[in-house]
mmCIF file of C-alpha atoms and ligand atoms in Angstrom:
data_model
loop_
_atom_site.group_PDB
_atom_site.id
_atom_site.type_symbol
_atom_site.label_atom_id
_atom_site.label_comp_id
_atom_site.label_asym_id
_atom_site.label_seq_id
_atom_site.Cartn_x
_atom_site.Cartn_y
_atom_site.Cartn_z
ATOM 1 C CA MET D 11 0.000 0.000 0.000
ATOM 2 C CA ASN D 12 1.113 3.573 -0.776
ATOM 3 C CA ARG D 13 4.332 2.296 -2.354
ATOM 4 C CA LEU D 14 6.385 4.539 -4.628
ATOM 5 C CA ASP D 15 8.911 1.989 -5.865
ATOM 6 C CA GLY D 16 10.852 3.210 -8.898
ATOM 7 C CA LYS D 17 9.261 6.670 -8.793
ATOM 8 C CA VAL D 18 11.069 10.011 -8.705
ATOM 9 C CA ALA D 19 9.615 12.936 -6.730
ATOM 10 C CA LEU D 20 10.533 16.621 -6.810
ATOM 11 C CA ILE D 21 9.463 18.491 -3.654
ATOM 12 C CA SER D 22 9.711 22.279 -3.396
ATOM 13 C CA GLY D 23 10.434 23.915 -0.034
ATOM 14 C CA ALA D 24 11.524 20.610 1.504
ATOM 15 C CA ALA D 25 14.561 21.731 3.500
ATOM 16 C CA ARG D 26 12.397 21.520 6.637
ATOM 17 C CA GLY D 27 8.854 21.050 7.913
ATOM 18 C CA ILE D 28 6.155 19.172 5.991
ATOM 19 C CA GLY D 29 8.299 18.950 2.844
ATOM 20 C CA ALA D 30 11.278 17.365 4.645
ATOM 21 C CA GLU D 31 9.006 14.811 6.363
ATOM 22 C CA THR D 32 7.383 14.013 2.992
ATOM 23 C CA ALA D 33 10.827 13.428 1.472
ATOM 24 C CA LYS D 34 11.614 10.984 4.299
ATOM 25 C CA LEU D 35 8.379 9.012 3.887
ATOM 26 C CA MET D 36 8.722 8.950 0.095
ATOM 27 C CA ILE D 37 12.213 7.465 0.342
ATOM 28 C CA GLU D 38 10.909 4.868 2.817
ATOM 29 C CA ALA D 39 8.181 4.073 0.256
ATOM 30 C CA GLY D 40 10.818 3.373 -2.418
ATOM 31 C CA ALA D 41 11.088 6.694 -4.280
ATOM 32 C CA LYS D 42 14.075 8.837 -5.196
ATOM 33 C CA VAL D 43 13.577 12.420 -4.041
ATOM 34 C CA ALA D 44 14.871 15.800 -5.224
ATOM 35 C CA ILE D 45 14.581 18.607 -2.685
ATOM 36 C CA GLY D 46 14.591 22.259 -3.721
ATOM 37 C CA ASP D 47 14.617 25.227 -1.345
ATOM 38 C CA VAL D 48 16.135 28.646 -0.762
ATOM 39 C CA LEU D 49 17.569 27.409 2.575
ATOM 40 C CA ASP D 50 20.645 25.746 1.048
ATOM 41 C CA GLU D 51 22.455 24.833 4.271
ATOM 42 C CA ARG D 52 19.340 23.295 5.846
ATOM 43 C CA GLY D 53 18.428 21.536 2.581
ATOM 44 C CA ARG D 54 21.844 19.882 2.298
ATOM 45 C CA GLU D 55 21.604 18.804 5.938
ATOM 46 C CA THR D 56 18.181 17.248 5.267
ATOM 47 C CA VAL D 57 19.513 15.381 2.239
ATOM 48 C CA ARG D 58 22.495 14.070 4.253
ATOM 49 C CA SER D 59 20.062 12.630 6.792
ATOM 50 C CA LEU D 60 18.010 11.014 3.998
ATOM 51 C CA GLY D 61 20.921 9.157 2.380
ATOM 52 C CA VAL D 62 21.631 8.113 -1.200
ATOM 53 C CA GLY D 63 18.086 8.317 -2.603
ATOM 54 C CA ALA D 64 17.957 12.106 -2.270
ATOM 55 C CA LEU D 65 19.499 15.163 -3.892
ATOM 56 C CA TYR D 66 19.441 18.832 -2.957
ATOM 57 C CA HIS D 67 19.401 21.672 -5.481
ATOM 58 C CA HIS D 68 18.819 25.371 -4.879
ATOM 59 C CA LEU D 69 15.296 26.363 -5.960
ATOM 60 C CA ASP D 70 13.588 29.719 -5.727
ATOM 61 C CA VAL D 71 10.031 28.842 -6.783
ATOM 62 C CA THR D 72 9.357 32.427 -7.873
ATOM 63 C CA GLN D 73 11.996 32.223 -10.655
ATOM 64 C CA GLU D 74 11.443 30.424 -13.958
ATOM 65 C CA GLU D 75 15.165 29.740 -14.574
ATOM 66 C CA SER D 76 15.523 28.328 -11.083
ATOM 67 C CA TRP D 77 12.757 25.769 -11.807
ATOM 68 C CA GLN D 78 14.404 24.903 -15.135
ATOM 69 C CA GLU D 79 17.715 24.216 -13.369
ATOM 70 C CA MET D 80 16.017 22.189 -10.606
ATOM 71 C CA ILE D 81 14.124 20.028 -13.111
ATOM 72 C CA ALA D 82 17.249 19.519 -15.252
ATOM 73 C CA ALA D 83 19.276 18.484 -12.172
ATOM 74 C CA THR D 84 16.553 16.011 -11.111
ATOM 75 C CA THR D 85 16.171 14.350 -14.512
ATOM 76 C CA ALA D 86 19.963 14.224 -14.987
ATOM 77 C CA ARG D 87 20.435 12.402 -11.675
ATOM 78 C CA PHE D 88 17.304 10.233 -11.480
ATOM 79 C CA GLY D 89 16.205 9.883 -15.132
ATOM 80 C CA GLY D 90 12.809 11.637 -14.975
ATOM 81 C CA ILE D 91 10.069 12.944 -12.689
ATOM 82 C CA ASP D 92 6.872 11.064 -11.714
ATOM 83 C CA ILE D 93 5.724 13.231 -8.812
ATOM 84 C CA LEU D 94 5.774 16.990 -8.202
ATOM 85 C CA VAL D 95 4.898 18.295 -4.737
ATOM 86 C CA ASN D 96 4.329 22.053 -4.764
ATOM 87 C CA ASN D 97 5.031 22.483 -1.059
ATOM 88 C CA ALA D 98 7.030 25.747 -0.735
ATOM 89 C CA GLY D 99 4.938 28.426 0.911
ATOM 90 C CA MET D 100 4.950 31.433 3.217
ATOM 91 C CA PHE D 101 2.609 32.813 5.851
ATOM 92 C CA LEU D 102 2.308 36.555 6.317
ATOM 93 C CA GLY D 103 0.286 36.858 9.520
ATOM 94 C CA LYS D 104 -0.949 40.392 8.882
ATOM 95 C CA GLY D 105 -4.379 41.903 8.456
ATOM 96 C CA ILE D 106 -5.565 43.550 5.241
ATOM 97 C CA GLU D 107 -4.852 47.057 6.520
ATOM 98 C CA GLU D 108 -1.407 46.183 7.918
ATOM 99 C CA ALA D 109 -0.002 44.377 4.867
ATOM 100 C CA SER D 110 1.983 46.381 2.327
ATOM 101 C CA LEU D 111 1.753 45.932 -1.431
ATOM 102 C CA GLY D 112 5.302 44.541 -1.434
ATOM 103 C CA GLU D 113 4.385 41.907 1.192
ATOM 104 C CA TRP D 114 1.331 40.875 -0.827
ATOM 105 C CA GLN D 115 3.419 40.575 -3.990
ATOM 106 C CA ARG D 116 5.986 38.376 -2.184
ATOM 107 C CA LEU D 117 3.161 36.160 -0.845
ATOM 108 C CA VAL D 118 1.649 35.778 -4.320
ATOM 109 C CA ALA D 119 5.068 35.103 -5.867
ATOM 110 C CA ILE D 120 5.795 32.192 -3.505
ATOM 111 C CA ASN D 121 2.326 30.727 -2.859
ATOM 112 C CA MET D 122 0.819 31.142 -6.335
ATOM 113 C CA THR D 123 3.429 31.968 -9.001
ATOM 114 C CA GLY D 124 5.583 29.190 -7.531
ATOM 115 C CA VAL D 125 2.781 26.644 -8.018
ATOM 116 C CA PHE D 126 2.052 27.858 -11.558
ATOM 117 C CA LEU D 127 5.726 27.752 -12.627
ATOM 118 C CA GLY D 128 6.398 24.371 -11.028
ATOM 119 C CA THR D 129 3.355 22.854 -12.706
ATOM 120 C CA LYS D 130 4.031 24.433 -16.118
ATOM 121 C CA LEU D 131 7.725 23.543 -16.226
ATOM 122 C CA ALA D 132 7.447 20.003 -14.809
ATOM 123 C CA VAL D 133 4.692 18.955 -17.240
ATOM 124 C CA PRO D 134 7.010 17.706 -20.038
ATOM 125 C CA ALA D 135 8.960 15.468 -17.614
ATOM 126 C CA LEU D 136 5.757 14.271 -15.892
ATOM 127 C CA ARG D 137 4.145 13.451 -19.259
ATOM 128 C CA GLU D 138 7.146 11.517 -20.430
ATOM 129 C CA ARG D 139 7.138 9.223 -17.377
ATOM 130 C CA ALA D 140 3.312 8.990 -17.393
ATOM 131 C CA ALA D 141 3.392 7.381 -20.835
ATOM 132 C CA GLY D 142 5.292 4.365 -19.509
ATOM 133 C CA THR D 143 3.439 3.746 -16.231
ATOM 134 C CA PRO D 144 0.044 2.094 -15.586
ATOM 135 C CA HIS D 145 -1.496 5.012 -13.659
ATOM 136 C CA GLY D 146 0.492 8.031 -14.879
ATOM 137 C CA SER D 147 2.167 10.845 -12.933
ATOM 138 C CA ALA D 148 0.962 12.994 -10.040
ATOM 139 C CA ILE D 149 1.082 16.548 -8.729
ATOM 140 C CA VAL D 150 0.215 17.315 -5.100
ATOM 141 C CA ASN D 151 -0.321 20.960 -4.136
ATOM 142 C CA LEU D 152 -0.082 22.172 -0.539
ATOM 143 C CA ALA D 153 -3.179 24.277 -0.049
ATOM 144 C CA SER D 154 -4.567 24.755 3.480
ATOM 145 C CA ILE D 155 -7.800 24.832 5.433
ATOM 146 C CA ALA D 156 -7.364 28.566 4.764
ATOM 147 C CA GLY D 157 -7.955 27.684 1.108
ATOM 148 C CA LEU D 158 -11.367 26.195 1.980
ATOM 149 C CA VAL D 159 -12.740 28.583 4.599
ATOM 150 C CA GLY D 160 -11.886 32.172 5.446
ATOM 151 C CA SER D 161 -9.079 33.128 7.833
ATOM 152 C CA GLN D 162 -9.398 36.097 10.183
ATOM 153 C CA LEU D 163 -5.717 35.535 11.021
ATOM 154 C CA ASP D 164 -4.295 36.007 7.523
ATOM 155 C CA PRO D 165 -6.825 36.933 4.803
ATOM 156 C CA LEU D 166 -4.111 37.406 2.174
ATOM 157 C CA TYR D 167 -2.604 33.955 2.818
ATOM 158 C CA SER D 168 -6.165 32.619 2.578
ATOM 159 C CA MET D 169 -6.605 34.320 -0.808
ATOM 160 C CA THR D 170 -3.455 32.624 -2.176
ATOM 161 C CA LYS D 171 -4.428 29.201 -0.814
ATOM 162 C CA GLY D 172 -7.967 29.558 -2.186
ATOM 163 C CA GLY D 173 -6.272 30.141 -5.546
ATOM 164 C CA VAL D 174 -4.219 26.958 -5.130
ATOM 165 C CA THR D 175 -7.395 24.992 -4.306
ATOM 166 C CA LEU D 176 -9.140 25.944 -7.546
ATOM 167 C CA PHE D 177 -5.974 25.888 -9.657
ATOM 168 C CA THR D 178 -5.621 22.242 -8.577
ATOM 169 C CA LYS D 179 -9.091 21.414 -9.912
ATOM 170 C CA SER D 180 -8.562 23.385 -13.117
ATOM 171 C CA ALA D 181 -5.138 21.844 -13.814
ATOM 172 C CA ALA D 182 -6.614 18.371 -13.225
ATOM 173 C CA LEU D 183 -9.353 19.111 -15.778
ATOM 174 C CA GLU D 184 -7.003 20.656 -18.340
ATOM 175 C CA PHE D 185 -4.515 17.762 -18.189
ATOM 176 C CA ALA D 186 -7.340 15.189 -18.356
ATOM 177 C CA ARG D 187 -8.803 16.917 -21.421
ATOM 178 C CA LYS D 188 -5.395 16.870 -23.072
ATOM 179 C CA GLY D 189 -4.899 13.182 -22.240
ATOM 180 C CA TYR D 190 -1.692 13.851 -20.287
ATOM 181 C CA ARG D 191 -2.277 11.175 -17.570
ATOM 182 C CA ILE D 192 -1.166 13.588 -14.830
ATOM 183 C CA ARG D 193 -3.390 13.548 -11.741
ATOM 184 C CA VAL D 194 -3.515 16.810 -9.745
ATOM 185 C CA ASN D 195 -4.778 16.939 -6.148
ATOM 186 C CA SER D 196 -4.449 19.250 -3.167
ATOM 187 C CA ILE D 197 -4.014 18.662 0.546
ATOM 188 C CA HIS D 198 -5.495 20.940 3.204
ATOM 189 C CA PRO D 199 -3.680 20.829 6.557
ATOM 190 C CA GLY D 200 -5.010 22.254 9.813
ATOM 191 C CA VAL D 201 -2.431 23.886 12.093
ATOM 192 C CA ILE D 202 0.775 21.833 11.884
ATOM 193 C CA GLN D 203 3.698 22.204 14.296
ATOM 194 C CA THR D 204 6.420 23.543 11.984
ATOM 195 C CA ASP D 205 8.196 26.905 11.701
ATOM 196 C CA MET D 206 5.102 28.144 9.874
ATOM 197 C CA GLY D 207 2.850 26.744 12.612
ATOM 198 C CA GLU D 208 4.865 28.819 15.119
ATOM 199 C CA GLN D 209 4.369 31.916 12.937
ATOM 200 C CA THR D 210 0.589 31.433 13.152
ATOM 201 C CA PHE D 211 0.758 31.414 16.984
ATOM 202 C CA THR D 212 2.793 34.623 16.997
ATOM 203 C CA ALA D 213 0.316 36.286 14.622
ATOM 204 C CA ARG D 214 -2.627 35.111 16.739
ATOM 205 C CA ALA D 215 -1.032 36.542 19.900
ATOM 206 C CA ARG D 216 -0.281 39.853 18.152
ATOM 207 C CA ASN D 217 -3.906 40.099 16.970
ATOM 208 C CA GLN D 218 -4.971 39.805 20.591
ATOM 209 C CA GLY D 219 -2.588 42.589 21.561
ATOM 210 C CA SER D 220 -0.291 40.250 23.473
ATOM 211 C CA ASN D 221 2.999 38.426 23.040
ATOM 212 C CA ASP D 222 1.818 35.339 24.913
ATOM 213 C CA VAL D 223 2.540 32.757 22.213
ATOM 214 C CA GLU D 224 1.755 29.871 24.607
ATOM 215 C CA ALA D 225 -1.784 31.210 25.186
ATOM 216 C CA ALA D 226 -2.215 31.618 21.414
ATOM 217 C CA ARG D 227 -1.108 28.000 20.897
ATOM 218 C CA LYS D 228 -3.804 26.874 23.347
ATOM 219 C CA VAL D 229 -6.456 28.847 21.432
ATOM 220 C CA ALA D 230 -5.268 27.250 18.164
ATOM 221 C CA LEU D 231 -5.419 23.822 19.798
ATOM 222 C CA SER D 232 -8.986 24.435 20.981
ATOM 223 C CA THR D 233 -10.123 24.891 17.354
ATOM 224 C CA HIS D 234 -9.071 21.291 16.537
ATOM 225 C CA PRO D 235 -11.834 18.918 17.763
ATOM 226 C CA ILE D 236 -9.470 15.920 17.663
ATOM 227 C CA GLY D 237 -7.669 17.402 20.691
ATOM 228 C CA ARG D 238 -4.190 18.025 19.348
ATOM 229 C CA LEU D 239 -2.355 20.071 16.739
ATOM 230 C CA GLY D 240 -0.984 18.334 13.654
ATOM 231 C CA VAL D 241 2.590 17.165 13.099
ATOM 232 C CA PRO D 242 4.391 17.021 9.720
ATOM 233 C CA ASN D 243 3.980 13.227 9.607
ATOM 234 C CA ASP D 244 0.142 13.612 9.569
ATOM 235 C CA ILE D 245 0.380 15.597 6.333
ATOM 236 C CA ALA D 246 3.272 13.695 4.745
ATOM 237 C CA LYS D 247 1.248 10.462 4.927
ATOM 238 C CA GLY D 248 -1.584 12.136 3.018
ATOM 239 C CA ILE D 249 0.832 13.473 0.381
ATOM 240 C CA VAL D 250 2.393 10.030 -0.114
ATOM 241 C CA PHE D 251 -1.095 8.560 -0.564
ATOM 242 C CA LEU D 252 -2.111 11.193 -3.162
ATOM 243 C CA ALA D 253 1.176 10.691 -5.026
ATOM 244 C CA SER D 254 0.880 6.895 -5.048
ATOM 245 C CA ASP D 255 -1.077 4.631 -7.390
ATOM 246 C CA ASP D 256 -3.456 3.934 -4.471
ATOM 247 C CA ALA D 257 -4.990 7.307 -5.401
ATOM 248 C CA ALA D 258 -5.148 6.339 -9.113
ATOM 249 C CA PHE D 259 -8.843 7.315 -9.398
ATOM 250 C CA MET D 260 -8.364 10.686 -7.659
ATOM 251 C CA THR D 261 -7.813 13.892 -9.580
ATOM 252 C CA GLY D 262 -9.018 17.442 -8.943
ATOM 253 C CA ALA D 263 -9.735 16.487 -5.322
ATOM 254 C CA GLY D 264 -8.766 18.010 -1.983
ATOM 255 C CA LEU D 265 -7.726 15.859 0.975
ATOM 256 C CA VAL D 266 -8.575 17.598 4.255
ATOM 257 C CA VAL D 267 -6.224 16.629 7.134
ATOM 258 C CA ASP D 268 -7.215 19.058 9.875
ATOM 259 C CA GLY D 269 -8.247 17.196 13.028
ATOM 260 C CA GLY D 270 -11.880 18.127 12.336
ATOM 261 C CA LEU D 271 -11.343 21.913 12.253
ATOM 262 C CA THR D 272 -13.413 22.560 9.108
ATOM 263 C CA ALA D 273 -16.074 19.981 10.075
ATOM 264 C CA GLN D 274 -17.529 22.510 12.520
HETATM 265 N N1 NAD R 16 2.240 24.518 9.131
HETATM 266 C C1 NAD R 16 0.946 24.718 8.953
HETATM 267 O O1 NAD R 16 0.197 24.933 9.903
HETATM 268 C C2 NAD R 16 0.362 24.678 7.555
HETATM 269 C C3 NAD R 16 -1.024 24.644 7.433
HETATM 270 C C4 NAD R 16 -1.601 24.616 6.177
HETATM 271 C C5 NAD R 16 -0.784 24.608 5.053
HETATM 272 N N2 NAD R 16 0.560 24.645 5.173
HETATM 273 C C6 NAD R 16 1.361 24.664 3.941
HETATM 274 O O2 NAD R 16 2.294 23.599 3.932
HETATM 275 C C7 NAD R 16 3.450 23.969 3.177
HETATM 276 C C8 NAD R 16 4.697 23.675 3.996
HETATM 277 O O3 NAD R 16 4.695 24.492 5.149
HETATM 278 P P1 NAD R 16 5.476 24.152 6.510
HETATM 279 O O4 NAD R 16 4.502 24.179 7.593
HETATM 280 O O5 NAD R 16 6.346 22.958 6.335
HETATM 281 O O6 NAD R 16 6.327 25.501 6.646
HETATM 282 P P2 NAD R 16 7.888 25.805 6.698
HETATM 283 O O7 NAD R 16 8.000 27.278 6.797
HETATM 284 O O8 NAD R 16 8.560 24.944 7.683
HETATM 285 O O9 NAD R 16 8.376 25.316 5.245
HETATM 286 C C9 NAD R 16 8.186 26.068 4.085
HETATM 287 C C10 NAD R 16 9.421 25.873 3.213
HETATM 288 O O10 NAD R 16 9.249 26.613 2.003
HETATM 289 C C11 NAD R 16 10.501 27.217 1.710
HETATM 290 N N3 NAD R 16 10.383 28.368 0.823
HETATM 291 C C12 NAD R 16 9.911 29.614 1.121
HETATM 292 N N4 NAD R 16 10.047 30.424 0.063
HETATM 293 C C13 NAD R 16 10.607 29.688 -0.932
HETATM 294 C C14 NAD R 16 10.995 29.967 -2.261
HETATM 295 N N5 NAD R 16 10.846 31.186 -2.795
HETATM 296 N N6 NAD R 16 11.515 28.972 -3.006
HETATM 297 C C15 NAD R 16 11.692 27.730 -2.480
HETATM 298 N N7 NAD R 16 11.352 27.403 -1.211
HETATM 299 C C16 NAD R 16 10.814 28.376 -0.457
HETATM 300 C C17 NAD R 16 11.056 27.612 3.074
HETATM 301 O O11 NAD R 16 12.444 27.895 3.022
HETATM 302 C C18 NAD R 16 10.705 26.383 3.906
HETATM 303 O O12 NAD R 16 11.718 25.396 3.857
HETATM 304 C C19 NAD R 16 3.268 25.456 2.828
HETATM 305 O O13 NAD R 16 2.782 25.568 1.495
HETATM 306 C C20 NAD R 16 2.208 25.906 3.807
HETATM 307 O O14 NAD R 16 1.489 27.022 3.347
HETATM 308 C C21 NAD R 16 1.157 24.671 6.423
#
């Protein structure tokens, strides 16, 4: 179940957090993994801990040439790409009136332009491998619960993740119409304990006019009916499933992994 034997995955923003955990699980499932990030030192460290089935290459998802280099390095080393995980992302943690135009443009560049460029530029490699496999290739996009329901904490982040949610469905439809055999699905995490998770606690505290991050963490926890916050492994398991042939009949779908937050 959920095996990725013989497959090659490219994961953006995987130097740490959800992406790094996904790389680990994918290697355990039999895949080769290429990690791209702007955090070069951390990315190389992550790859060292993963062993021979992984490579690190600098990737700034906002830059077309950077994607071209990343994809070329991956195909040169591993012979192709079966799976693209558009995981790189940023959280702003500011209200509409506090955010500057420059901050908005940076958010859009990473959370949306990055997903567009990765998808566009990986398509030729994904198509090539899809032709020779029973169930084709797969793209998994990291959206968020903030891409399904509104966020009073970060409305601009929510706008970008809402875009990723519908881009996922549209890309799935376009590739199906063209007969590309590339499935495209999104995953929607609740609050996950990563560097970004910490940023959400800080923003929540600031919104309440305090710097009590511990109190903000408790409030965040109380919004998850399951009684705990998420960990990267909770999300990585869902990504591995969506990328694997076990999800062969899924495309244009969103997998919600949020401890019941959006069930309320
Ligand atoms: N942590 C959460 O609570 C949560 C919830 C919902 C969705 N998500 C989404 O999951 C994904 C992973 O987040 P995480 O929690 O692991 O956060 P994280 O901050 O630990 O990891 C994000 C990674 O993206 C990288 N990155 C940022 N800008 C980049 C760029 N221009 N080019 C390449 N890489 C870049 C960062 O260096 C970092 O390694 C993000 O898309 C995030 O929006 C996270």
